[in-house]
């Protein structure tokens, strides 16, 4: 038999009908008695239908009760297992329900909290009691609006520690009636502590960036400037609002030329850094010319660091303009000094002198010293002219190398060696004997065998090949040059062509 689903209104109507039937029976007993046999089956049918309806309604009520109990248990389970501390507060501000999170999180048992008004709760800091009372009044005024009210408060755990809490409250409604409010409290002490640490780190980093003795320029992922520090504006003169939001090539500090310090402008120098970053996928460094607001050029030694996505860049730069100016001055003065020195050293013009009037003040002393050296050199050359002439014109080759030179490179050669080998002095000077262009493998072997005997004044013959391709045999006599203390300072080779 199917169970009928009847409402409470239907039950009440059936009971009312049954009552009317009973009343009618009382008033019409005789008539009923006479017609009992005739109406008995009808009455029995009505009564049976009424009984069935009542049974149906009882079954439905039991099912509804079971569902309500299950829902209550489920709701209770949610409340008890909520990670936040939950409380239900009635219209009189009395705490009527709390969950176990109050005990597990802050140590407060339900017994300590239930029945108290909010201001009476043990987690309220005494020094904050007046403020909490005022805040609570405002909350009670706003609760009927239906919005979720949020606030942050400093509260007390049972162990005496002060905790930072996020408090959220909302009205508890049944249909249109407000029964109280529901409160959820989340402990955000550690989160707030991390926030404070991050904020302190951010402030420190910002202070560090602003006070670094280096210029900082940063761009976002699309290449727009998002940060510059005070040193950048100090060096170039451009204000932050003139640079923030602009891409590098659209910025007013772009200069076409880096002259006289560099042969490229800002655009080419930056592109070179970008190409290096793309190739290495890491940091790139180089010098970049920037235009200042007053129309000058500053050379910044820039380290460009890619970070994040796209065109995000961090440029850290130091000003090397003065260094480059100094280098230019050094080069200019060195050119003047070199011109005078070259005329003496390369052209043999011993009467040449450095032009003192053209030198900067810091270089005049160097010029004076060079001129003194040239004076002494000129006089010494005159003194040695006779002896040098003899050495250059004797019919044997003269070669020397320093005794303390581990590579034994020839340091002095007379012009007779050119006639013997066919090679010029510049082709032989600075090379050791084994590396000379006229040497042969056999000659190298003989030289290595004789080297240990150099201090004994040995003489030996070796085969060479001249620049013209002629095979010759030379005799080498080895001697030494000693200082006043008797220490050997140089080895000297006397070389004679004995081919004939």
C-alpha positions as semicolon CSV with decimal commas, in nm:
position;residue;x (nm);y (nm);z (nm)
1;X;0,000;0,000;0,000
2;X;0,139;0,338;-0,099
3;X;0,189;0,588;0,181
4;X;0,002;0,908;0,125
5;X;0,194;1,232;0,176
6;X;-0,048;1,460;0,362
7;X;0,024;1,799;0,510
8;X;-0,045;1,913;0,863
9;X;-0,335;2,123;0,728
10;X;-0,493;1,805;0,587
11;X;-0,466;1,632;0,925
12;X;-0,630;1,924;1,100
13;X;-0,911;1,928;0,840
14;X;-0,970;1,552;0,881
15;X;-0,980;1,587;1,257
16;X;-1,227;1,873;1,224
17;X;-1,445;1,662;0,994
18;X;-1,429;1,373;1,241
19;X;-1,533;1,606;1,523
20;X;-1,831;1,726;1,324
21;X;-1,933;1,366;1,257
22;X;-1,920;1,285;1,627
23;X;-2,125;1,591;1,713
24;X;-2,378;1,491;1,451
25;X;-2,391;1,141;1,591
26;X;-2,469;1,268;1,936
27;X;-2,753;1,483;1,809
28;X;-2,902;1,221;1,584
29;X;-2,866;0,899;1,782
30;X;-3,212;0,770;1,701
31;X;-3,182;0,845;1,337
32;X;-2,840;0,692;1,338
33;X;-2,969;0,384;1,510
34;X;-3,239;0,342;1,248
35;X;-3,000;0,392;0,967
36;X;-2,700;0,219;1,131
37;X;-2,723;-0,082;0,913
38;X;-2,760;0,134;0,607
39;X;-2,465;0,374;0,688
40;X;-2,236;0,140;0,883
41;X;-2,020;0,063;0,585
42;X;-1,986;0,430;0,494
43;X;-1,888;0,530;0,850
44;X;-1,641;0,245;0,865
45;X;-1,488;0,366;0,538
46;X;-1,452;0,722;0,667
47;X;-1,295;0,598;0,992
48;X;-1,059;0,370;0,807
49;X;-0,953;0,656;0,577
50;X;-0,896;0,877;0,881
51;X;-0,686;0,613;1,053
52;X;-0,479;0,564;0,739
53;X;-0,424;0,940;0,709
54;X;-0,307;0,962;1,069
55;X;-0,070;0,668;1,016
56;X;0,069;0,836;0,702
57;X;0,126;1,159;0,888
58;X;0,302;0,984;1,176
59;X;0,535;0,808;0,932
60;X;0,615;1,138;0,764
61;X;0,674;1,307;1,099
62;X;0,916;1,032;1,202
63;X;1,107;1,068;0,873
64;X;1,119;1,447;0,911
65;X;1,243;1,409;1,268
66;X;1,517;1,168;1,150
67;X;1,631;1,412;0,883
68;X;1,629;1,701;1,128
69;X;1,839;1,499;1,372
70;X;2,084;1,404;1,094
71;X;2,107;1,764;0,980
72;X;2,164;1,882;1,334
73;X;2,441;1,625;1,382
74;X;2,599;1,724;1,048
75;X;2,580;2,093;1,137
76;X;2,720;2,021;1,481
77;X;3,005;1,825;1,322
78;X;3,086;2,116;1,088
79;X;3,086;2,362;1,378
80;X;3,309;2,139;1,593
81;X;3,559;2,077;1,315
82;X;3,578;2,434;1,191
83;X;3,943;2,558;1,187
84;X;3,824;2,891;1,320
85;X;3,697;2,965;1,668
86;X;3,316;2,984;1,631
87;X;3,061;3,129;1,869
88;X;2,685;3,183;1,863
89;X;2,569;3,489;2,057
90;X;2,205;3,568;2,136
91;X;2,025;3,901;2,113
92;X;2,127;3,990;2,470
93;X;2,495;3,943;2,376
94;X;2,516;3,619;2,575
95;X;2,744;3,349;2,439
96;X;2,527;3,037;2,399
97;X;2,750;2,811;2,191
98;X;3,124;2,774;2,117
99;X;3,322;2,505;1,935
100;X;3,627;2,306;2,045
101;X;3,868;2,528;1,846
102;X;3,865;2,774;2,137
103;X;4,031;2,507;2,350
104;X;4,271;2,367;2,089
105;X;4,381;2,710;1,960
106;X;4,389;2,941;2,261
107;X;4,322;2,705;2,554
108;X;3,984;2,847;2,661
109;X;3,728;2,582;2,763
110;X;3,357;2,622;2,674
111;X;3,279;2,647;3,046
112;X;3,489;2,967;3,067
113;X;3,309;3,126;2,773
114;X;2,943;3,019;2,774
115;X;2,695;3,253;2,943
116;X;2,927;3,555;2,935
117;X;2,868;3,879;2,751
118;X;3,140;3,964;2,498
119;X;3,297;4,227;2,722
120;X;3,311;3,971;3,007
121;X;3,509;3,711;2,814
122;X;3,852;3,621;2,962
123;X;4,031;3,679;2,631
124;X;3,957;4,055;2,636
125;X;4,267;4,255;2,731
126;X;4,188;4,471;3,036
127;X;4,346;4,778;2,878
128;X;4,130;4,726;2,568
129;X;3,801;4,664;2,750
130;X;3,657;5,012;2,696
131;X;3,746;5,011;2,326
132;X;3,598;4,662;2,280
133;X;3,274;4,774;2,448
134;X;3,241;5,066;2,206
135;X;3,324;4,844;1,908
136;X;3,064;4,590;2,025
137;X;2,794;4,858;2,038
138;X;2,869;4,959;1,681
139;X;2,860;4,595;1,571
140;X;2,518;4,541;1,733
141;X;2,389;4,845;1,546
142;X;2,522;4,721;1,210
143;X;2,425;4,351;1,248
144;X;2,064;4,397;1,121
145;X;2,199;4,518;0,784
146;X;2,300;4,160;0,704
147;X;2,657;4,243;0,605
148;X;2,959;4,048;0,730
149;X;3,144;4,270;0,975
150;X;3,521;4,228;0,988
151;X;3,777;4,368;1,231
152;X;4,120;4,290;1,370
153;X;4,170;4,276;1,744
154;X;4,444;4,193;1,990
155;X;4,313;3,920;2,222
156;X;4,451;3,708;2,504
157;X;4,521;3,333;2,499
158;X;4,492;3,131;2,819
159;X;4,872;3,104;2,845
160;X;4,892;3,484;2,869
161;X;5,024;3,544;2,517
162;X;4,874;3,825;2,314
163;X;4,732;3,713;1,983
164;X;4,616;3,900;1,674
165;X;4,271;3,786;1,559
166;X;4,059;3,842;1,250
167;X;3,699;3,870;1,378
168;X;3,405;3,813;1,139
169;X;3,042;3,851;1,254
170;X;2,705;3,811;1,083
171;X;2,344;3,819;1,195
172;X;2,178;3,485;1,288
173;X;1,832;3,496;1,128
174;X;1,525;3,274;1,128
175;X;1,298;3,390;0,850
176;X;1,281;3,765;0,920
177;X;1,363;3,747;1,290
178;X;1,717;3,817;1,418
179;X;1,798;3,562;1,689
180;X;2,152;3,688;1,753
181;X;2,480;3,667;1,564
182;X;2,744;3,419;1,461
183;X;3,112;3,502;1,523
184;X;3,420;3,337;1,370
185;X;3,767;3,426;1,498
186;X;4,084;3,332;1,308
187;X;4,427;3,353;1,474
188;X;4,643;3,555;1,233
189;X;4,929;3,629;1,474
190;X;5,194;3,446;1,270
191;X;5,055;3,580;0,946
192;X;5,064;3,935;1,083
193;X;5,418;3,876;1,214
194;X;5,531;3,762;0,868
195;X;5,359;4,063;0,716
196;X;5,547;4,291;0,956
197;X;5,875;4,114;0,877
198;X;5,810;4,149;0,504
199;X;5,718;4,514;0,547
200;X;6,033;4,574;0,753
201;X;6,239;4,397;0,484
202;X;6,066;4,602;0,213
203;X;6,141;4,927;0,397
204;X;6,501;4,820;0,453
205;X;6,544;4,726;0,087
206;X;6,383;5,051;-0,022
207;X;6,612;5,247;0,210
208;X;6,910;5,049;0,082
209;X;6,817;5,120;-0,280
210;X;6,766;5,490;-0,213
211;X;7,094;5,526;-0,026
212;X;7,319;5,313;-0,247
213;X;7,604;5,510;-0,404
214;X;7,495;5,352;-0,734
215;X;7,225;5,457;-0,979
216;X;6,927;5,217;-0,995
217;X;6,683;5,193;-1,289
218;X;6,420;4,919;-1,309
219;X;6,167;4,822;-1,575
220;X;5,859;4,599;-1,571
221;X;5,786;4,307;-1,803
222;X;5,687;4,537;-2,091
223;X;5,999;4,751;-2,049
224;X;5,846;5,052;-1,873
225;X;6,046;5,218;-1,595
226;X;5,892;5,127;-1,259
227;X;6,161;5,241;-1,014
228;X;6,460;5,473;-0,996
229;X;6,655;5,581;-0,692
230;X;6,781;5,920;-0,575
231;X;7,133;5,860;-0,703
232;X;7,001;5,814;-1,059
233;X;6,818;6,148;-1,047
234;X;7,118;6,315;-0,881
235;X;7,360;6,202;-1,152
236;X;7,141;6,287;-1,451
237;X;6,918;6,565;-1,317
238;X;6,592;6,411;-1,445
239;X;6,309;6,394;-1,191
240;X;6,137;6,063;-1,117
241;X;5,804;6,172;-1,268
242;X;5,990;6,246;-1,595
243;X;6,115;5,885;-1,617
244;X;5,864;5,654;-1,443
245;X;5,639;5,477;-1,695
246;X;5,866;5,541;-1,995
247;X;6,048;5,275;-2,194
248;X;6,427;5,301;-2,212
249;X;6,446;5,437;-2,568
250;X;6,166;5,688;-2,502
251;X;6,338;5,834;-2,198
252;X;6,487;6,186;-2,205
253;X;6,832;6,061;-2,103
254;X;6,886;5,890;-2,441
255;X;7,185;6,051;-2,623
256;X;7,285;5,985;-2,983
257;X;7,660;5,997;-2,928
258;X;7,892;5,917;-2,641
259;X;8,173;6,132;-2,779
260;X;8,435;6,223;-2,675
261;X;8,431;5,931;-2,430
262;X;8,269;5,660;-2,644
263;X;8,213;5,600;-3,013
264;X;7,849;5,483;-2,966
265;X;7,534;5,641;-2,826
266;X;7,290;5,517;-2,561
267;X;7,078;5,304;-2,797
268;X;7,369;5,105;-2,942
269;X;7,530;5,056;-2,600
270;X;7,206;4,926;-2,443
271;X;7,131;4,699;-2,736
272;X;7,476;4,549;-2,693
273;X;7,389;4,465;-2,331
274;X;7,055;4,316;-2,436
275;X;7,224;4,101;-2,699
276;X;7,473;3,979;-2,437
277;X;7,187;3,892;-2,200
278;X;7,003;3,702;-2,476
279;X;7,321;3,511;-2,566
280;X;7,435;3,428;-2,212
281;X;7,090;3,427;-2,049
282;X;7,250;3,596;-1,754
283;X;7,386;3,929;-1,630
284;X;7,561;4,163;-1,875
285;X;7,791;4,459;-1,805
286;X;7,922;4,750;-2,008
287;X;7,959;5,126;-2,031
288;X;7,659;5,330;-2,142
289;X;7,644;5,704;-2,223
290;X;7,351;5,898;-2,072
291;X;7,234;6,252;-2,148
292;X;7,188;6,478;-1,846
293;X;6,911;6,734;-1,810
294;X;7,161;7,019;-1,849
295;X;7,285;6,878;-2,182
296;X;7,603;6,701;-2,071
297;X;7,704;6,339;-2,116
298;X;7,771;6,101;-1,827
299;X;7,932;5,761;-1,878
300;X;7,783;5,498;-1,645
301;X;7,937;5,156;-1,588
302;X;7,615;4,951;-1,600
303;X;7,536;4,599;-1,485
304;X;7,205;4,487;-1,634
305;X;7,025;4,203;-1,457
306;X;6,720;4,030;-1,613
307;X;6,450;3,921;-1,366
308;X;6,090;3,806;-1,380
309;X;5,921;3,794;-1,719
310;X;5,957;3,973;-2,052
311;X;6,162;4,294;-2,043
312;X;6,194;4,315;-1,665
313;X;6,541;4,459;-1,602
314;X;6,742;4,594;-1,309
315;X;7,025;4,831;-1,408
316;X;7,287;4,911;-1,145
317;X;7,533;5,181;-1,256
318;X;7,824;5,382;-1,124
319;X;7,949;5,706;-1,275
320;X;8,286;5,664;-1,448
321;X;8,277;5,994;-1,639
322;X;8,561;6,149;-1,440
323;X;8,766;5,834;-1,491
324;X;8,708;5,856;-1,865
325;X;8,799;6,227;-1,861
326;X;9,116;6,136;-1,677
327;X;9,192;5,868;-1,934
328;X;9,146;6,117;-2,216
329;X;9,383;6,358;-2,043
330;X;9,636;6,079;-1,987
331;X;9,616;5,974;-2,351
332;X;9,660;6,331;-2,473
333;X;9,964;6,387;-2,254
334;X;10,108;6,043;-2,331
335;X;10,083;6,122;-2,701
336;X;10,289;6,436;-2,641
337;X;10,541;6,243;-2,432
338;X;10,548;5,955;-2,681
339;X;10,614;6,188;-2,974
340;X;10,925;6,321;-2,802
341;X;11,038;5,977;-2,685
342;X;10,979;5,818;-3,028
343;X;11,190;6,082;-3,199
344;X;11,475;5,980;-2,970
345;X;11,417;5,605;-2,944
346;X;11,306;5,520;-3,296
347;X;11,436;5,800;-3,515
348;X;11,760;5,848;-3,323
349;X;11,705;6,223;-3,298
350;X;11,892;6,274;-2,971
351;X;11,833;6,646;-2,978
352;X;11,453;6,597;-2,964
353;X;11,276;6,711;-2,647
354;X;10,924;6,693;-2,499
355;X;10,723;7,017;-2,546
356;X;10,666;7,123;-2,185
357;X;10,416;7,399;-2,273
358;X;10,169;7,145;-2,419
359;X;10,168;6,912;-2,117
360;X;9,913;6,926;-1,834
361;X;10,038;7,031;-1,491
362;X;10,033;6,672;-1,361
363;X;10,260;6,560;-1,645
364;X;10,516;6,841;-1,655
365;X;10,741;6,661;-1,410
366;X;10,734;6,350;-1,632
367;X;10,828;6,568;-1,927
368;X;11,112;6,730;-1,733
369;X;11,245;6,388;-1,628
370;X;11,223;6,260;-1,986
371;X;11,415;6,561;-2,114
372;X;11,683;6,509;-1,847
373;X;11,711;6,147;-1,955
374;X;11,749;6,257;-2,316
375;X;12,021;6,504;-2,213
376;X;12,214;6,231;-2,032
377;X;12,147;5,984;-2,314
378;X;12,276;6,228;-2,574
379;X;12,596;6,286;-2,382
380;X;12,645;5,913;-2,314
381;X;12,584;5,828;-2,675
382;X;12,848;6,074;-2,774
383;X;13,086;5,913;-2,526
384;X;13,001;5,562;-2,643
385;X;12,982;5,650;-3,007
386;X;13,337;5,539;-3,077
387;X;13,308;5,206;-2,896
388;X;12,967;5,133;-3,048
389;X;13,101;5,208;-3,391
390;X;13,376;4,953;-3,340
391;X;13,130;4,686;-3,219
392;X;12,896;4,750;-3,511
393;X;13,173;4,726;-3,768
394;X;13,389;4,434;-3,651
395;X;13,370;4,136;-3,894
396;X;13,215;3,900;-3,636
397;X;12,863;3,886;-3,497
398;X;12,800;3,993;-3,138
399;X;12,490;3,867;-2,946
400;X;12,408;3,890;-2,574
401;X;12,128;3,771;-2,346
402;X;12,058;3,832;-1,977
403;X;12,183;3,567;-1,738
404;X;11,859;3,584;-1,535
405;X;11,637;3,537;-1,842
406;X;11,507;3,176;-1,826
407;X;11,412;3,188;-2,195
408;X;11,756;3,322;-2,300
409;X;11,611;3,574;-2,546
410;X;11,866;3,778;-2,742
411;X;11,875;4,128;-2,599
412;X;12,154;4,291;-2,808
413;X;12,270;4,218;-3,162
414;X;12,526;4,402;-3,378
415;X;12,481;4,479;-3,745
416;X;12,737;4,214;-3,857
417;X;12,476;3,948;-3,769
418;X;12,256;4,093;-4,045
419;X;12,538;4,036;-4,296
420;X;12,600;3,679;-4,172
421;X;12,235;3,558;-4,163
422;X;12,058;3,791;-4,406
423;X;11,792;3,862;-4,142
424;X;11,734;4,207;-3,993
425;X;11,802;4,284;-3,628
426;X;11,426;4,324;-3,559
427;X;11,370;3,967;-3,685
428;X;11,623;3,825;-3,441
429;X;11,584;4,049;-3,134
430;X;11,375;3,903;-2,848
431;X;11,404;3,541;-2,965
432;X;11,614;3,265;-2,815
433;X;11,875;3,098;-3,032
434;X;11,666;2,783;-3,088
435;X;11,381;2,995;-3,229
436;X;11,586;3,203;-3,469
437;X;11,466;3,178;-3,832
438;X;11,806;3,062;-3,958
439;X;11,848;2,780;-3,705
440;X;11,840;2,406;-3,792
441;X;11,747;2,098;-3,590
442;X;12,112;1,988;-3,584
443;X;12,217;2,329;-3,459
444;X;11,957;2,312;-3,181
445;X;12,090;1,974;-3,066
446;X;12,451;2,101;-3,056
447;X;12,345;2,416;-2,864
448;X;12,160;2,207;-2,601
449;X;12,469;1,986;-2,555
450;X;12,699;2,287;-2,518
451;X;12,473;2,499;-2,292
452;X;12,602;2,348;-1,968
453;X;12,954;2,455;-2,071
454;X;12,872;2,824;-2,129
455;X;13,052;2,929;-1,811
456;X;13,368;2,750;-1,936
457;X;13,409;2,975;-2,245
458;X;13,327;2,693;-2,496
459;X;13,356;2,716;-2,872
460;X;13,153;2,506;-3,116
461;X;13,040;2,500;-3,475
462;X;12,678;2,474;-3,596
463;X;12,498;2,478;-3,934
464;X;12,258;2,763;-4,021
465;X;12,050;2,855;-4,327
466;X;12,056;3,221;-4,433
467;X;11,751;3,417;-4,541
468;X;11,870;3,372;-4,896
469;X;11,862;2,993;-4,856
470;X;12,241;2,938;-4,832
471;X;12,375;2,675;-4,592
472;X;12,652;2,815;-4,378
473;X;12,861;2,699;-4,082
474;X;12,935;2,938;-3,799
475;X;13,172;2,910;-3,507
476;X;13,034;3,035;-3,176
477;X;13,253;3,138;-2,886
478;X;13,063;3,183;-2,558
479;X;13,174;3,429;-2,293
480;X;13,031;3,600;-1,985
481;X;12,991;3,957;-1,862
482;X;13,019;4,002;-1,485
483;X;12,942;4,285;-1,247
484;X;13,179;4,429;-0,986
485;X;13,096;4,148;-0,743
486;X;13,186;3,882;-0,998
487;X;12,830;3,773;-1,063
488;X;12,750;3,679;-1,423
489;X;12,495;3,932;-1,560
490;X;12,503;3,845;-1,931
491;X;12,623;3,578;-2,173
492;X;12,790;3,696;-2,493
493;X;12,819;3,506;-2,820
494;X;13,092;3,589;-3,070
495;X;12,979;3,443;-3,403
496;X;13,210;3,395;-3,704
497;X;13,115;3,260;-4,046
498;X;13,364;2,970;-4,113
499;X;13,187;2,819;-4,413
500;X;13,485;2,872;-4,647
